[in-house]
Tab-separated table of C-alpha atoms and ligand atoms in Angstrom:
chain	number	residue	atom	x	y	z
A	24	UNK	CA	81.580	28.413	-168.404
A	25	UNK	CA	80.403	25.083	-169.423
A	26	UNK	CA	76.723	24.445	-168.329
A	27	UNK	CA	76.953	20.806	-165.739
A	28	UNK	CA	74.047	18.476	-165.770
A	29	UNK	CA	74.522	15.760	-162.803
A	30	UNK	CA	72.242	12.673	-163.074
A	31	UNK	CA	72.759	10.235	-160.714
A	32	UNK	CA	70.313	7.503	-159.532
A	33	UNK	CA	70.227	3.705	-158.709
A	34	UNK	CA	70.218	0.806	-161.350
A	35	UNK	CA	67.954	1.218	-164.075
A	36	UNK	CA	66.288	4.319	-163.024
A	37	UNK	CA	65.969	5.789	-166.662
A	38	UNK	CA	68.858	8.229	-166.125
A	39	UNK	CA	71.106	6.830	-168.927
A	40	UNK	CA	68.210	7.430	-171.624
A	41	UNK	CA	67.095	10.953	-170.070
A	42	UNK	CA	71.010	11.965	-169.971
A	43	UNK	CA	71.184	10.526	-173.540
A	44	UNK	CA	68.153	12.373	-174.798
A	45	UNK	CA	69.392	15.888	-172.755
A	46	UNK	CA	72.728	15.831	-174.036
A	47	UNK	CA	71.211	15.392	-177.731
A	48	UNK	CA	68.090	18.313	-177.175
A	49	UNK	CA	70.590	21.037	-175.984
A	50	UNK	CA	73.620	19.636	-177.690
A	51	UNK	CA	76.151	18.598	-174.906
A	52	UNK	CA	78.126	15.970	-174.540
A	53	UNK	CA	77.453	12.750	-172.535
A	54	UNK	CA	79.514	11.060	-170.638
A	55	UNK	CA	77.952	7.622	-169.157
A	56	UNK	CA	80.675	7.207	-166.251
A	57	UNK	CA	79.057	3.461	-165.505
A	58	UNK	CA	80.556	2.326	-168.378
A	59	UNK	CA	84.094	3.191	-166.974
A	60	UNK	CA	83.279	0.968	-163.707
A	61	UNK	CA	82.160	-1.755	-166.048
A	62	UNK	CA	85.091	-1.509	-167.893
A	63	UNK	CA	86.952	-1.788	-165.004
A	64	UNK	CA	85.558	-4.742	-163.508
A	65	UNK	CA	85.384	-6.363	-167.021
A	66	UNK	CA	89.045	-6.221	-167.425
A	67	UNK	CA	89.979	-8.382	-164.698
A	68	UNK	CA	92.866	-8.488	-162.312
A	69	UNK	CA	93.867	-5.606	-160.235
A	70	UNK	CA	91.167	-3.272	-160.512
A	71	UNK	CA	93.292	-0.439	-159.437
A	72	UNK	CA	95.688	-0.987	-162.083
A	73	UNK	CA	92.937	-1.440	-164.450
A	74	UNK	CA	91.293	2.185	-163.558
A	75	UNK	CA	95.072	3.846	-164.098
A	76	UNK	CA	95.450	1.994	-167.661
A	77	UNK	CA	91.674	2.137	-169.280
A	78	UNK	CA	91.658	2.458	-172.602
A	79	UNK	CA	89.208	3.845	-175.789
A	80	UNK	CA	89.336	0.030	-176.584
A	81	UNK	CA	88.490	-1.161	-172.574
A	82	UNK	CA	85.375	0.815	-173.317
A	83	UNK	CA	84.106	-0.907	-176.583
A	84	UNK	CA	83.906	-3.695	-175.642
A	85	UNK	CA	80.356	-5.429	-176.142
A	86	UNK	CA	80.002	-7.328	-173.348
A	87	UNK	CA	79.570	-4.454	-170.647
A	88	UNK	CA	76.160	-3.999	-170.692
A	89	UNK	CA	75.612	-7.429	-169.107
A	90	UNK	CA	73.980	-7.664	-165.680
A	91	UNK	CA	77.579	-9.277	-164.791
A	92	UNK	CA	79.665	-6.774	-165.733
A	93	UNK	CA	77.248	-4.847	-163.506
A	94	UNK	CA	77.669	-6.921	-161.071
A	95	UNK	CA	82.042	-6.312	-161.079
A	96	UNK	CA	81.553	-2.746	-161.980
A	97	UNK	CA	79.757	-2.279	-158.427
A	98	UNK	CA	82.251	-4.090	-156.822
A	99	UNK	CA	85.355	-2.333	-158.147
A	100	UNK	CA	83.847	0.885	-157.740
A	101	UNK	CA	83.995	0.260	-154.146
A	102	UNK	CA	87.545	0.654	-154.349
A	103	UNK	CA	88.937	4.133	-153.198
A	104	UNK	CA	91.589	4.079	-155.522
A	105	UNK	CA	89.681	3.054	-158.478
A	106	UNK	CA	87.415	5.860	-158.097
A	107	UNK	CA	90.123	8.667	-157.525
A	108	UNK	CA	91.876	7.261	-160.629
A	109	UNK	CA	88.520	8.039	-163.032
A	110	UNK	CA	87.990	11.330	-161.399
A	111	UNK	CA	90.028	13.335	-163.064
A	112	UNK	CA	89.002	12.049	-166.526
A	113	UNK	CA	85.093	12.900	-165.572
A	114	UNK	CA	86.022	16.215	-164.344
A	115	UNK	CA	87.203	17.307	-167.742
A	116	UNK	CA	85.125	15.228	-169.980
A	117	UNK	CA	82.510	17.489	-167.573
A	118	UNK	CA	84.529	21.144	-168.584
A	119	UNK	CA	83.925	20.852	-172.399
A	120	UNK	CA	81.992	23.632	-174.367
A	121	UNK	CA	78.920	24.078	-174.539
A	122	UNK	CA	77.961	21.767	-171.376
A	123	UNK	CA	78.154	17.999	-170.877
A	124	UNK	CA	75.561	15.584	-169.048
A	125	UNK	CA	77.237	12.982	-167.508
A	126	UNK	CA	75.067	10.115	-165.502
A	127	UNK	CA	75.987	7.863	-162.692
A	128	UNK	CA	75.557	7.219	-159.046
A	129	UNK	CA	78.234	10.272	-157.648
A	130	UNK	CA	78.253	13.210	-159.779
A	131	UNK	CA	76.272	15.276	-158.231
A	132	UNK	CA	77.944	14.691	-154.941
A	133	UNK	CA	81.346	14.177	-155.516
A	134	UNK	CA	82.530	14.837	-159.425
A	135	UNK	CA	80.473	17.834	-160.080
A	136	UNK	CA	79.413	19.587	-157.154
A	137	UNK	CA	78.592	22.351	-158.608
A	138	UNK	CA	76.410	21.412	-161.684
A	139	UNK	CA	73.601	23.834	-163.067
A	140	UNK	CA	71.577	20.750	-162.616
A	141	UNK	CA	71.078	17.572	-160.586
A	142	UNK	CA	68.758	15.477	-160.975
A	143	UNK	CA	68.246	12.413	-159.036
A	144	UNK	CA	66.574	9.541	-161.007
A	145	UNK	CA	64.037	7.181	-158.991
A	146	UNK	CA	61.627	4.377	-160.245
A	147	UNK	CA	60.200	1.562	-157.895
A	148	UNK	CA	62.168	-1.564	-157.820
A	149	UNK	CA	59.703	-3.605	-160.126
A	150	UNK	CA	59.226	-1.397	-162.538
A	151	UNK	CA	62.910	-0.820	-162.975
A	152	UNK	CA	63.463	-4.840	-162.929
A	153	UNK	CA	60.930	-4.961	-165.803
A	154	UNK	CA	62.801	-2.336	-167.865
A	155	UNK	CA	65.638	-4.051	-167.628
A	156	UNK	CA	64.632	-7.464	-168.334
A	157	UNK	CA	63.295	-6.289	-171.185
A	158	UNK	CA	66.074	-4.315	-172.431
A	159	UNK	CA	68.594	-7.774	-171.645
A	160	UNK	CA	66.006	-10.276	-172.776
A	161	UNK	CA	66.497	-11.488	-169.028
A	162	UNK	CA	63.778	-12.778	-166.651
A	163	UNK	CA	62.655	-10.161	-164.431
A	164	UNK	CA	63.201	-11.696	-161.000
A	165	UNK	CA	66.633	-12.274	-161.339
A	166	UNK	CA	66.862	-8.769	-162.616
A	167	UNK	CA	65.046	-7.291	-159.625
A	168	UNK	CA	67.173	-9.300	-157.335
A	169	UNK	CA	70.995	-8.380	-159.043
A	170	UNK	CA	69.638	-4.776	-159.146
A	171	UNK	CA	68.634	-4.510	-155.737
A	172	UNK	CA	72.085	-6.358	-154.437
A	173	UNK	CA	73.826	-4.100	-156.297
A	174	UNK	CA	71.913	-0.804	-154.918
A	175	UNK	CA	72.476	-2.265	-151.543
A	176	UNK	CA	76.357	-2.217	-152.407
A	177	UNK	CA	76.290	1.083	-153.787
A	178	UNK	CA	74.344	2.849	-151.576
A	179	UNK	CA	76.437	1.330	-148.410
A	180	UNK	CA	79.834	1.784	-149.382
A	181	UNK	CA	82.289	4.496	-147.610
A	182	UNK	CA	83.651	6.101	-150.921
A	183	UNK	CA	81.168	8.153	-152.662
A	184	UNK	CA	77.987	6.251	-152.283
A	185	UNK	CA	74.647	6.309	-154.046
A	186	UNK	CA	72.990	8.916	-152.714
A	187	UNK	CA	71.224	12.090	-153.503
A	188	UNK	CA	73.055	15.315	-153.582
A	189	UNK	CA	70.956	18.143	-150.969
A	190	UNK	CA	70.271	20.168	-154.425
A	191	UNK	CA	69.030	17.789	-156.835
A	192	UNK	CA	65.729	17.565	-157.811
A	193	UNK	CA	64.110	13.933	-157.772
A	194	UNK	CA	62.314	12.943	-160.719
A	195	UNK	CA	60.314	10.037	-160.155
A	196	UNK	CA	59.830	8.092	-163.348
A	197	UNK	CA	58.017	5.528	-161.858
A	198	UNK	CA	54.563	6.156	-163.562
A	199	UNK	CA	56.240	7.725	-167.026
A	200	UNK	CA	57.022	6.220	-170.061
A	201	UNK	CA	60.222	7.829	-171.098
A	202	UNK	CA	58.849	10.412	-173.112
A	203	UNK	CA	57.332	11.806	-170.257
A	204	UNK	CA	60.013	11.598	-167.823
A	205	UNK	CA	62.875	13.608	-170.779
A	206	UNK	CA	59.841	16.054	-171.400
A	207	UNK	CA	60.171	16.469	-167.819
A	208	UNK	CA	64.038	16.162	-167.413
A	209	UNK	CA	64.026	18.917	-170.740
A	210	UNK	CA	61.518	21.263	-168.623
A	211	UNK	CA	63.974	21.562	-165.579
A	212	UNK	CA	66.895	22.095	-167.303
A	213	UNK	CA	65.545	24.687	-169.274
A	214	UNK	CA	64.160	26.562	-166.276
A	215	UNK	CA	68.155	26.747	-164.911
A	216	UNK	CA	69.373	27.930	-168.381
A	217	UNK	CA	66.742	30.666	-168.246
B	320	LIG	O1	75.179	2.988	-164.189
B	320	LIG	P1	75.600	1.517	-164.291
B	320	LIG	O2	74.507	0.580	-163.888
B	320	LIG	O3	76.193	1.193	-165.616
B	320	LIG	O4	76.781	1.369	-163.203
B	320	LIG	C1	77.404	0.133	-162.930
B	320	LIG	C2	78.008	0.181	-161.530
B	320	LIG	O5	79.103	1.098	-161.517
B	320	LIG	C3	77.080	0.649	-160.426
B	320	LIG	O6	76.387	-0.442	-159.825
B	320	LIG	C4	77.982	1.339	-159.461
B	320	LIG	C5	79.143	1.833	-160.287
B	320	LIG	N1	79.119	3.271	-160.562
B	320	LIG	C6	79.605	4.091	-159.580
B	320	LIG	O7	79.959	3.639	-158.497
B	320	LIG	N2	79.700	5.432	-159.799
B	320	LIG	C7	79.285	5.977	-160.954
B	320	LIG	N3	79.395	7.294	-161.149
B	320	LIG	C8	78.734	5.131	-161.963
B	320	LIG	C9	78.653	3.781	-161.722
């Protein structure tokens, strides 16, 4: 059976850089599911339709990583529909040998509830806003604000919100640099493979 890792979290948390760095340490895939939402929203009219029809080439685009196409991605994903139409694609991108880590805000809860892992991904607003500014060359306030308008959205929404699965562990990455916080992420995992 293919070993799960769920990492879910809100904006910025860290968990697409520990997910990146866990899939490359034990050699699974990754599968950043944000980037579908963004891909989504990005495309423009009917979201739904959008979801059904995404493409290799929806997903390379270069403009996704914007806090804008953050912004639609959180909106679309609000969408029932949308979401049921990428499930099926994340459940077996998540069934491939040897394992797969895949990182977003309901994998833990809804796509793979039964993961070897889950790991919930925190970080205190500023220091995430700070992160991410500097990552986007952005200025940090309007970061902090987008970020936490877009939690807000995530978090309160009726299909699959942001929120912690019972079984995952939090990892707080608040006071770690990110070597810290994937020696940390890498020290949990291994203690489920055994
Ligand atoms: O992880 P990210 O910041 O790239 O995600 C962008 C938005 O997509 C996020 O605000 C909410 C949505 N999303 C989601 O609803 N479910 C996921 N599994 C991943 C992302």
């Amino acid at each position: 059976m293919p070993f799960i890792i769920a990492i879910d979290g809100p904006a910025a948390s860290g968990k697409g850089t520990i997910a990146r760095a866990l899939a490359a340490h034990f050699g699974f895939h990754h599968l950043d599911t944000g980037l579908l939402y963004r891909a989504v929203g990005a495309k423009g009219g009917d979201p739904v339709a959008a979801a059904q029809g995404l493409s290799a080439a929806d997903l390379a685009r270069h403009d996704l990583r914007s806090a804008e196409a953050g912004q639609a991605a959180s909106r679309v994903a609000a969408i029932p529909e949308v979401r049921s139409a990428l499930t099926d694609f994340q459940r077996r991108y998540a069934a491939q040998e040897p394992g797969a880590v895949l990182d977003g805000r309901d994998i833990g809860t809804v796509i793979c509830p039964d993961a070897a892992v889950k790991l919930y991904v925190v970080a205190e607003d500023h220091v995430r806003a700070r992160r991410r500014a500097a990552e986007l060359g952005a200025d940090a306030d309007r970061i902090l604000a987008e970020l936490r308008e877009r939690d807000a959205r995530d978090a309160a929404r009726t299909a699959a919100p942001l929120r912690a699965a019972d079984d995952a562990v939090v990892l707080d990455t608040t006071t770690m640099d990110i070597d810290a916080a994937v020696a940390e992420a890498v020290r949990i995992v291994r203690g489920a493979l055994g």
